Amino acid sequence: MASGWARCSAARQLPLRLTVGAFFLNSGFSKIGADEATAEGLQQFAATTYPFLGKQDAQKFVRLLSAGELAIATALLLPVVPAAVAGVAVTAFSVGTLGLYLRTPGMREEGSLRPTEQGIALAKDVWMLGIGVSLIAEGVNEHR
């Protein structure tokens, strides 16, 4: 039987886990069966910041990206997965997308962290970083 603290903790995590989990679920499913042009576009964009990603087949890259997003969704949506584990997955993914934002030319205004119109789609991923870190902190706190 769960203690009052565990039930309270799970209730606090529920909005974070459901909203971000649904986001990752949608994103992962949307990439399944991506056409060649979409796969190549995603891979080329990612490879501008992370060159090693350009060395594999574009379709394989998108399948792996989709699988990763679906795995993160699963970690978030299954309550048996500890908050810290789900948080680490979300944090790692968000660090990758924020790396794209920080390193890709044209995403930020010159000499600033402020996004350009093109950069808003990636800059907004900072919310994932906050949620991931919050879940990690919650998970660590649960074990004390």
PDB file of C-alpha atoms in Angstrom, residues 10-134:
ATOM      1  CA  ALA A  10       2.521  10.747  -7.856  1.00  0.00           C
ATOM      2  CA  ALA A  11      -0.356  13.219  -8.023  1.00  0.00           C
ATOM      3  CA  ARG A  12       2.111  16.108  -8.380  1.00  0.00           C
ATOM      4  CA  GLN A  13       3.919  14.324 -11.192  1.00  0.00           C
ATOM      5  CA  LEU A  14       0.788  13.345 -13.093  1.00  0.00           C
ATOM      6  CA  PRO A  15       0.263  16.611 -15.050  1.00  0.00           C
ATOM      7  CA  LEU A  16       3.935  16.731 -16.050  1.00  0.00           C
ATOM      8  CA  ARG A  17       4.135  13.097 -17.030  1.00  0.00           C
ATOM      9  CA  LEU A  18       0.848  13.049 -18.955  1.00  0.00           C
ATOM     10  CA  THR A  19       1.403  16.232 -20.955  1.00  0.00           C
ATOM     11  CA  VAL A  20       5.018  15.575 -21.881  1.00  0.00           C
ATOM     12  CA  GLY A  21       4.323  11.862 -22.401  1.00  0.00           C
ATOM     13  CA  ALA A  22       1.501  12.695 -24.818  1.00  0.00           C
ATOM     14  CA  PHE A  23       3.786  15.122 -26.653  1.00  0.00           C
ATOM     15  CA  PHE A  24       6.496  12.473 -27.081  1.00  0.00           C
ATOM     16  CA  LEU A  25       3.934   9.833 -28.059  1.00  0.00           C
ATOM     17  CA  ASN A  26       2.566  12.060 -30.812  1.00  0.00           C
ATOM     18  CA  SER A  27       6.028  13.071 -32.003  1.00  0.00           C
ATOM     19  CA  GLY A  28       7.275   9.474 -32.080  1.00  0.00           C
ATOM     20  CA  PHE A  29       4.221   8.160 -33.916  1.00  0.00           C
ATOM     21  CA  SER A  30       4.355  11.006 -36.441  1.00  0.00           C
ATOM     22  CA  LYS A  31       7.819   9.885 -37.569  1.00  0.00           C
ATOM     23  CA  ILE A  32       6.859   6.251 -38.153  1.00  0.00           C
ATOM     24  CA  GLY A  33       6.817   5.688 -41.889  1.00  0.00           C
ATOM     25  CA  ALA A  34       8.336   9.097 -42.672  1.00  0.00           C
ATOM     26  CA  ASP A  35       9.000   9.520 -46.385  1.00  0.00           C
ATOM     27  CA  GLU A  36      12.543   9.841 -47.707  1.00  0.00           C
ATOM     28  CA  ALA A  37      12.437  13.650 -48.032  1.00  0.00           C
ATOM     29  CA  THR A  38      11.247  14.070 -44.440  1.00  0.00           C
ATOM     30  CA  ALA A  39      13.847  11.614 -43.147  1.00  0.00           C
ATOM     31  CA  GLU A  40      16.654  13.344 -45.049  1.00  0.00           C
ATOM     32  CA  GLY A  41      15.520  16.782 -43.867  1.00  0.00           C
ATOM     33  CA  LEU A  42      15.444  15.747 -40.215  1.00  0.00           C
ATOM     34  CA  GLN A  43      18.784  14.003 -40.472  1.00  0.00           C
ATOM     35  CA  GLN A  44      20.497  16.891 -42.267  1.00  0.00           C
ATOM     36  CA  PHE A  45      19.189  19.376 -39.725  1.00  0.00           C
ATOM     37  CA  ALA A  46      20.434  17.248 -36.818  1.00  0.00           C
ATOM     38  CA  ALA A  47      23.766  16.593 -38.566  1.00  0.00           C
ATOM     39  CA  THR A  48      24.524  20.327 -38.805  1.00  0.00           C
ATOM     40  CA  THR A  49      25.047  20.290 -35.042  1.00  0.00           C
ATOM     41  CA  TYR A  50      25.833  16.625 -34.467  1.00  0.00           C
ATOM     42  CA  PRO A  51      27.886  15.552 -37.541  1.00  0.00           C
ATOM     43  CA  PHE A  52      28.060  11.887 -36.519  1.00  0.00           C
ATOM     44  CA  LEU A  53      24.307  11.662 -37.199  1.00  0.00           C
ATOM     45  CA  GLY A  54      24.918  12.295 -40.889  1.00  0.00           C
ATOM     46  CA  LYS A  55      26.885   9.069 -41.261  1.00  0.00           C
ATOM     47  CA  GLN A  56      23.927   6.691 -41.100  1.00  0.00           C
ATOM     48  CA  ASP A  57      21.000   6.072 -43.413  1.00  0.00           C
ATOM     49  CA  ALA A  58      18.343   8.813 -43.100  1.00  0.00           C
ATOM     50  CA  GLN A  59      15.490   6.311 -42.750  1.00  0.00           C
ATOM     51  CA  LYS A  60      17.378   4.484 -39.995  1.00  0.00           C
ATOM     52  CA  PHE A  61      18.025   7.806 -38.247  1.00  0.00           C
ATOM     53  CA  VAL A  62      14.312   8.655 -38.242  1.00  0.00           C
ATOM     54  CA  ARG A  63      13.355   5.150 -37.062  1.00  0.00           C
ATOM     55  CA  LEU A  64      15.802   5.505 -34.149  1.00  0.00           C
ATOM     56  CA  LEU A  65      14.549   9.012 -33.362  1.00  0.00           C
ATOM     57  CA  SER A  66      10.961   7.757 -33.405  1.00  0.00           C
ATOM     58  CA  ALA A  67      11.844   4.777 -31.197  1.00  0.00           C
ATOM     59  CA  GLY A  68      13.638   7.078 -28.752  1.00  0.00           C
ATOM     60  CA  GLU A  69      10.669   9.404 -28.528  1.00  0.00           C
ATOM     61  CA  LEU A  70       8.296   6.478 -28.009  1.00  0.00           C
ATOM     62  CA  ALA A  71      10.578   5.067 -25.296  1.00  0.00           C
ATOM     63  CA  ILE A  72      10.544   8.426 -23.495  1.00  0.00           C
ATOM     64  CA  ALA A  73       6.739   8.543 -23.819  1.00  0.00           C
ATOM     65  CA  THR A  74       6.527   5.070 -22.296  1.00  0.00           C
ATOM     66  CA  ALA A  75       8.811   6.032 -19.396  1.00  0.00           C
ATOM     67  CA  LEU A  76       6.641   9.063 -18.692  1.00  0.00           C
ATOM     68  CA  LEU A  77       3.244   7.409 -19.085  1.00  0.00           C
ATOM     69  CA  LEU A  78       3.916   4.236 -17.103  1.00  0.00           C
ATOM     70  CA  PRO A  79       3.630   5.028 -13.404  1.00  0.00           C
ATOM     71  CA  VAL A  80       5.933   2.129 -12.490  1.00  0.00           C
ATOM     72  CA  VAL A  81       8.880   3.971 -14.058  1.00  0.00           C
ATOM     73  CA  PRO A  82      10.509   6.060 -11.320  1.00  0.00           C
ATOM     74  CA  ALA A  83      10.316   9.837 -11.719  1.00  0.00           C
ATOM     75  CA  ALA A  84      14.095  10.165 -11.762  1.00  0.00           C
ATOM     76  CA  VAL A  85      14.424   7.678 -14.635  1.00  0.00           C
ATOM     77  CA  ALA A  86      11.744   9.423 -16.681  1.00  0.00           C
ATOM     78  CA  GLY A  87      13.316  12.776 -15.804  1.00  0.00           C
ATOM     79  CA  VAL A  88      16.753  11.715 -17.002  1.00  0.00           C
ATOM     80  CA  ALA A  89      15.269  10.612 -20.342  1.00  0.00           C
ATOM     81  CA  VAL A  90      13.416  13.908 -20.855  1.00  0.00           C
ATOM     82  CA  THR A  91      16.426  15.951 -19.723  1.00  0.00           C
ATOM     83  CA  ALA A  92      18.808  14.139 -22.082  1.00  0.00           C
ATOM     84  CA  PHE A  93      16.486  14.625 -25.047  1.00  0.00           C
ATOM     85  CA  SER A  94      15.952  18.307 -24.249  1.00  0.00           C
ATOM     86  CA  VAL A  95      19.692  18.910 -23.928  1.00  0.00           C
ATOM     87  CA  GLY A  96      20.053  17.519 -27.452  1.00  0.00           C
ATOM     88  CA  THR A  97      17.364  19.773 -28.899  1.00  0.00           C
ATOM     89  CA  LEU A  98      18.658  22.802 -27.026  1.00  0.00           C
ATOM     90  CA  GLY A  99      22.098  22.014 -28.459  1.00  0.00           C
ATOM     91  CA  LEU A 100      20.530  22.288 -31.902  1.00  0.00           C
ATOM     92  CA  TYR A 101      19.035  25.620 -30.895  1.00  0.00           C
ATOM     93  CA  LEU A 102      22.306  27.009 -29.551  1.00  0.00           C
ATOM     94  CA  ARG A 103      24.565  25.754 -32.354  1.00  0.00           C
ATOM     95  CA  THR A 104      22.475  26.012 -35.512  1.00  0.00           C
ATOM     96  CA  PRO A 105      22.963  29.266 -37.403  1.00  0.00           C
ATOM     97  CA  GLY A 106      19.840  31.375 -37.707  1.00  0.00           C
ATOM     98  CA  MET A 107      18.093  30.008 -34.624  1.00  0.00           C
ATOM     99  CA  ARG A 108      19.078  32.913 -32.360  1.00  0.00           C
ATOM    100  CA  GLU A 109      19.368  36.640 -32.770  1.00  0.00           C
ATOM    101  CA  GLU A 110      22.977  37.698 -33.290  1.00  0.00           C
ATOM    102  CA  GLY A 111      24.856  37.815 -29.963  1.00  0.00           C
ATOM    103  CA  SER A 112      21.772  36.809 -27.975  1.00  0.00           C
ATOM    104  CA  LEU A 113      19.910  33.820 -26.583  1.00  0.00           C
ATOM    105  CA  ARG A 114      16.645  35.263 -27.921  1.00  0.00           C
ATOM    106  CA  PRO A 115      15.186  33.081 -30.676  1.00  0.00           C
ATOM    107  CA  THR A 116      14.597  34.169 -34.221  1.00  0.00           C
ATOM    108  CA  GLU A 117      11.295  33.237 -35.842  1.00  0.00           C
ATOM    109  CA  GLN A 118      12.957  30.004 -37.068  1.00  0.00           C
ATOM    110  CA  GLY A 119      14.409  29.284 -33.624  1.00  0.00           C
ATOM    111  CA  ILE A 120      11.184  29.401 -31.637  1.00  0.00           C
ATOM    112  CA  ALA A 121      10.342  25.755 -32.369  1.00  0.00           C
ATOM    113  CA  LEU A 122      13.571  24.639 -30.673  1.00  0.00           C
ATOM    114  CA  ALA A 123      13.840  27.366 -28.031  1.00  0.00           C
ATOM    115  CA  LYS A 124      10.514  26.327 -26.584  1.00  0.00           C
ATOM    116  CA  ASP A 125      12.031  22.946 -25.728  1.00  0.00           C
ATOM    117  CA  VAL A 126      13.523  24.599 -22.664  1.00  0.00           C
ATOM    118  CA  TRP A 127      10.242  23.634 -20.953  1.00  0.00           C
ATOM    119  CA  MET A 128      11.242  19.978 -21.396  1.00  0.00           C
ATOM    120  CA  LEU A 129      14.507  20.669 -19.614  1.00  0.00           C
ATOM    121  CA  GLY A 130      12.637  22.202 -16.680  1.00  0.00           C
ATOM    122  CA  ILE A 131      10.207  19.301 -16.502  1.00  0.00           C
ATOM    123  CA  GLY A 132      12.972  16.714 -16.746  1.00  0.00           C
ATOM    124  CA  VAL A 133      15.008  18.338 -13.984  1.00  0.00           C
ATOM    125  CA  SER A 134      11.850  18.641 -11.845  1.00  0.00           C
TER     126      SER A 134
END
